[in-house]
mmCIF file of C-alpha atoms in Angstrom:
data_model
loop_
_atom_site.group_PDB
_atom_site.id
_atom_site.type_symbol
_atom_site.label_atom_id
_atom_site.label_comp_id
_atom_site.label_asym_id
_atom_site.label_seq_id
_atom_site.Cartn_x
_atom_site.Cartn_y
_atom_site.Cartn_z
ATOM 1 C CA MET A 16 87.422 161.367 117.305
ATOM 2 C CA GLN A 17 88.764 160.268 113.685
ATOM 3 C CA ILE A 18 90.828 156.449 112.925
ATOM 4 C CA ASN A 19 92.205 155.212 110.350
ATOM 5 C CA LEU A 20 91.205 152.567 107.595
ATOM 6 C CA ARG A 21 93.325 149.991 108.965
ATOM 7 C CA LYS A 22 92.100 151.324 112.817
ATOM 8 C CA ALA A 23 88.551 150.494 111.621
ATOM 9 C CA ASN A 24 88.855 147.382 109.790
ATOM 10 C CA ASN A 25 90.158 145.562 113.577
ATOM 11 C CA VAL A 26 87.671 147.613 115.353
ATOM 12 C CA GLN A 27 85.143 146.332 112.902
ATOM 13 C CA THR A 28 86.416 142.598 113.758
ATOM 14 C CA SER A 29 86.308 143.600 117.357
ATOM 15 C CA ILE A 30 82.651 144.241 117.090
ATOM 16 C CA GLN A 31 82.059 141.302 115.005
ATOM 17 C CA ASP A 32 83.403 139.213 118.165
ATOM 18 C CA ALA A 33 81.440 141.061 120.592
ATOM 19 C CA ILE A 34 78.552 140.449 119.025
ATOM 20 C CA ASN A 35 79.127 136.958 118.885
ATOM 21 C CA SER A 36 79.941 137.082 122.413
ATOM 22 C CA ILE A 37 76.518 138.297 123.811
ATOM 23 C CA GLU A 38 74.413 135.094 125.119
ATOM 24 C CA THR A 39 70.414 135.376 123.787
ATOM 25 C CA VAL A 40 68.937 132.682 126.095
ATOM 26 C CA MET A 41 66.216 132.232 125.076
ATOM 27 C CA SER A 42 64.714 129.713 127.938
ATOM 28 C CA VAL A 43 65.140 129.558 131.742
ATOM 29 C CA GLU A 44 64.726 126.827 133.907
ATOM 30 C CA ILE A 45 62.657 126.743 137.028
ATOM 31 C CA ASN A 46 62.929 124.540 140.696
ATOM 32 C CA GLU A 47 60.703 124.244 142.969
ATOM 33 C CA PHE A 48 62.271 126.315 145.601
ATOM 34 C CA GLN A 49 62.343 129.444 142.921
ATOM 35 C CA ASP A 50 59.929 132.626 142.209
ATOM 36 C CA PRO A 51 58.833 131.549 138.703
ATOM 37 C CA ILE A 52 57.615 135.265 138.266
ATOM 38 C CA LYS A 53 60.786 136.430 139.523
ATOM 39 C CA GLU A 54 63.099 133.911 137.421
ATOM 40 C CA ILE A 55 60.611 134.196 133.648
ATOM 41 C CA GLN A 56 61.697 138.331 134.486
ATOM 42 C CA SER A 57 64.833 137.944 135.438
ATOM 43 C CA ALA A 58 66.013 135.751 132.541
ATOM 44 C CA ASN A 59 63.895 138.219 130.422
ATOM 45 C CA ASP A 60 65.325 141.534 131.112
ATOM 46 C CA GLU A 61 68.791 140.073 130.309
ATOM 47 C CA LEU A 62 67.281 138.767 127.371
ATOM 48 C CA PHE A 63 66.859 141.977 125.999
ATOM 49 C CA ALA A 64 69.492 143.972 127.546
ATOM 50 C CA ASN A 65 71.713 141.641 125.160
ATOM 51 C CA ASP A 66 69.451 142.394 122.669
ATOM 52 C CA ALA A 67 70.059 145.921 123.064
ATOM 53 C CA ARG A 68 73.256 145.492 123.030
ATOM 54 C CA ARG A 69 73.842 143.619 120.460
ATOM 55 C CA MET A 70 71.432 146.097 117.933
ATOM 56 C CA LYS A 71 73.686 149.161 119.384
ATOM 57 C CA LEU A 72 77.019 146.862 118.148
ATOM 58 C CA LEU A 73 75.342 145.884 114.758
ATOM 59 C CA GLN A 74 74.592 149.531 114.212
ATOM 60 C CA ALA A 75 77.979 150.715 115.613
ATOM 61 C CA PHE A 76 79.523 148.054 112.832
ATOM 62 C CA TYR A 77 77.103 148.919 110.189
ATOM 63 C CA ASN A 78 77.390 153.015 109.672
ATOM 64 C CA ILE A 79 81.927 151.871 110.799
ATOM 65 C CA ARG A 80 81.510 149.769 107.262
ATOM 66 C CA ALA A 81 79.118 152.640 105.027
ATOM 67 C CA LEU A 82 82.304 155.518 106.707
ATOM 68 C CA VAL A 83 84.938 152.484 105.059
ATOM 69 C CA ALA A 84 83.135 152.116 102.051
ATOM 70 C CA THR A 85 82.820 155.876 101.545
ATOM 71 C CA ALA A 86 86.681 156.633 102.364
ATOM 72 C CA ASN A 87 87.118 153.951 100.125
ATOM 73 C CA ALA A 88 85.676 154.644 97.153
ATOM 74 C CA SER A 89 86.886 158.802 97.773
ATOM 75 C CA CYS A 90 90.774 157.528 98.807
ATOM 76 C CA GLY A 91 91.497 155.281 95.286
ATOM 77 C CA ILE A 92 91.648 152.210 97.343
ATOM 78 C CA SER A 93 88.241 150.487 95.700
ATOM 79 C CA THR A 94 89.339 151.689 92.674
ATOM 80 C CA ASN A 95 92.914 149.593 93.483
ATOM 81 C CA LEU A 96 91.633 146.833 94.501
ATOM 82 C CA ALA A 97 89.705 146.114 90.966
ATOM 83 C CA LYS A 98 92.736 146.983 89.237
ATOM 84 C CA ALA A 99 94.090 144.189 91.397
ATOM 85 C CA ALA A 100 91.198 142.157 90.635
ATOM 86 C CA PHE A 101 92.026 141.996 87.520
ATOM 87 C CA ILE A 102 95.106 141.307 87.991
ATOM 88 C CA GLU A 103 95.020 138.747 90.029
ATOM 89 C CA LYS A 104 92.632 137.179 86.398
ATOM 90 C CA ARG A 105 94.883 138.075 84.390
ATOM 91 C CA LEU A 106 97.436 136.345 85.779
ATOM 92 C CA GLN A 107 95.821 133.373 86.114
ATOM 93 C CA GLN A 108 95.265 133.309 81.888
ATOM 94 C CA LEU A 109 98.695 133.772 81.400
ATOM 95 C CA SER A 110 100.015 131.189 83.367
ATOM 96 C CA SER A 111 98.098 128.912 81.635
ATOM 97 C CA ILE A 112 100.752 129.920 79.061
ATOM 98 C CA ALA A 113 104.148 130.309 80.354
ATOM 99 C CA SER A 114 103.080 127.241 81.175
ATOM 100 C CA GLN A 115 103.498 125.343 78.201
ATOM 101 C CA ARG A 116 106.308 123.830 76.169
ATOM 102 C CA PRO A 117 106.734 125.580 73.395
ATOM 103 C CA VAL A 118 105.678 124.619 69.486
ATOM 104 C CA THR A 119 108.016 121.027 68.792
ATOM 105 C CA ASP A 120 110.140 121.848 65.012
ATOM 106 C CA MET A 121 108.541 121.292 62.297
ATOM 107 C CA ALA A 122 110.939 118.985 61.145
ATOM 108 C CA VAL A 123 110.293 116.830 63.886
ATOM 109 C CA ILE A 124 106.697 116.924 62.891
ATOM 110 C CA LYS A 125 106.686 116.646 58.842
ATOM 111 C CA GLY A 126 109.633 113.966 59.535
ATOM 112 C CA ARG A 127 107.367 111.775 62.235
ATOM 113 C CA LEU A 128 104.173 112.843 59.560
ATOM 114 C CA ASP A 129 106.256 111.523 57.009
ATOM 115 C CA LYS A 130 106.976 108.563 59.250
ATOM 116 C CA ILE A 131 103.298 107.723 59.845
ATOM 117 C CA LYS A 132 102.188 107.959 56.061
ATOM 118 C CA ALA A 133 105.328 105.353 55.624
ATOM 119 C CA ARG A 134 104.344 102.415 57.860
ATOM 120 C CA ASP A 135 102.826 99.432 56.801
ATOM 121 C CA ASP A 136 98.812 99.918 58.283
ATOM 122 C CA LYS A 137 98.037 95.779 58.789
ATOM 123 C CA ASP A 138 100.773 95.607 61.637
ATOM 124 C CA TYR A 139 100.658 99.135 63.915
ATOM 125 C CA TYR A 140 98.254 99.997 66.171
ATOM 126 C CA GLY A 141 99.658 102.758 67.751
ATOM 127 C CA LYS A 142 98.211 105.981 67.183
ATOM 128 C CA ASP A 143 98.586 107.960 63.763
ATOM 129 C CA THR A 144 98.383 111.540 64.840
ATOM 130 C CA VAL A 145 102.135 113.889 65.925
ATOM 131 C CA GLY A 146 101.028 116.508 68.973
ATOM 132 C CA THR A 147 102.615 119.664 69.678
ATOM 133 C CA SER A 148 102.418 122.810 72.046
ATOM 134 C CA ILE A 149 101.280 125.529 69.330
ATOM 135 C CA VAL A 150 102.443 128.682 71.498
ATOM 136 C CA GLY A 151 105.955 129.377 70.296
ATOM 137 C CA ALA A 152 108.632 130.177 72.231
ATOM 138 C CA GLU A 153 108.666 133.558 71.700
ATOM 139 C CA GLN A 154 105.148 134.362 73.110
ATOM 140 C CA ILE A 155 106.056 132.203 76.598
ATOM 141 C CA ALA A 156 108.563 134.401 76.963
ATOM 142 C CA GLN A 157 106.382 137.619 76.434
ATOM 143 C CA ALA A 158 103.667 135.594 78.707
ATOM 144 C CA LYS A 159 106.808 135.247 81.279
ATOM 145 C CA ALA A 160 107.148 139.066 80.843
ATOM 146 C CA GLN A 161 104.371 139.556 81.318
ATOM 147 C CA ILE A 162 103.256 137.964 84.371
ATOM 148 C CA LYS A 163 106.314 140.026 85.896
ATOM 149 C CA ASP A 164 105.053 143.291 85.055
ATOM 150 C CA LEU A 165 102.032 142.801 86.766
ATOM 151 C CA ARG A 166 103.237 142.115 89.725
ATOM 152 C CA LYS A 167 105.049 144.917 90.322
ATOM 153 C CA GLN A 168 101.962 146.525 89.107
ATOM 154 C CA LYS A 169 100.441 144.565 91.953
ATOM 155 C CA GLN A 170 102.842 145.261 94.620
ATOM 156 C CA LYS A 171 102.520 148.311 93.793
ATOM 157 C CA ILE A 172 98.920 148.837 94.355
ATOM 158 C CA ASN A 173 99.545 146.807 97.077
ATOM 159 C CA ASP A 174 102.008 148.845 98.145
ATOM 160 C CA GLU A 175 99.880 151.842 98.351
ATOM 161 C CA ASN A 176 97.013 150.693 99.306
ATOM 162 C CA LEU A 177 98.478 149.729 102.288
ATOM 163 C CA ASP A 178 99.715 153.643 102.358
ATOM 164 C CA LEU A 179 96.103 154.857 102.055
ATOM 165 C CA ASN A 180 94.950 152.591 104.661
ATOM 166 C CA PHE A 181 97.079 154.134 107.267
ATOM 167 C CA LYS A 182 96.833 157.724 105.893
ATOM 168 C CA THR A 183 92.974 157.990 105.399
ATOM 169 C CA GLU A 184 90.283 158.443 108.000
ATOM 170 C CA ILE A 185 87.303 157.854 108.806
ATOM 171 C CA PRO A 186 85.108 160.464 111.423
ATOM 172 C CA LEU A 187 83.015 158.060 114.996
ATOM 173 C CA SER A 188 80.226 159.696 115.996
ATOM 174 C CA GLU A 189 80.391 160.421 119.816
ATOM 175 C CA ASP A 190 78.288 157.626 120.216
ATOM 176 C CA THR A 191 79.669 155.130 118.301
ATOM 177 C CA VAL A 192 82.831 155.875 120.670
ATOM 178 C CA ASN A 193 80.795 155.789 122.996
ATOM 179 C CA ILE A 194 78.706 152.619 122.631
ATOM 180 C CA LEU A 195 82.486 150.922 121.607
ATOM 181 C CA THR A 196 84.195 153.045 124.902
ATOM 182 C CA ALA A 197 81.600 150.752 126.756
ATOM 183 C CA GLU A 198 82.547 147.052 125.050
ATOM 184 C CA SER A 199 85.902 147.875 126.147
ATOM 185 C CA ILE A 200 86.965 147.850 122.470
ATOM 186 C CA LEU A 201 88.485 152.080 122.172
#
């Protein structure tokens, strides 16, 4: 049986849910009206039957995971994910530049510095510096343009990955299909 990568992701989630729902009771309460040997044996049988189910489901999960990883690498999804992660980090870096105010006009900076130099210091308790951004308006515009371009690239990658997730299929072994069918996952 072949399933696409999108379906494989949903199957893996269902397997995890199934594993988490299987009880593993390690003790039993016995009252005076019950046969202790029978009750302990019954609880023990149920524990190890449930553990066998968990093991089969876990094996199916990791078989599918390995097949998905191989398919992701061969069809280009892994490379696309790395590209998308790079773009996301670069967007974070550029956003700090794009959000800056442009450098203050040099005439204003010089005027303020001249005013500081000319003041009478004995009656002044304010600051004696002038603060300004160091990023030019053109540099801010370039950062915003790069952000816009990177967002388009990232969307294109995401669209390509979505398409690949539907087109790319992995083969499930007969054992895996039987296990998942028995657990009502497939």
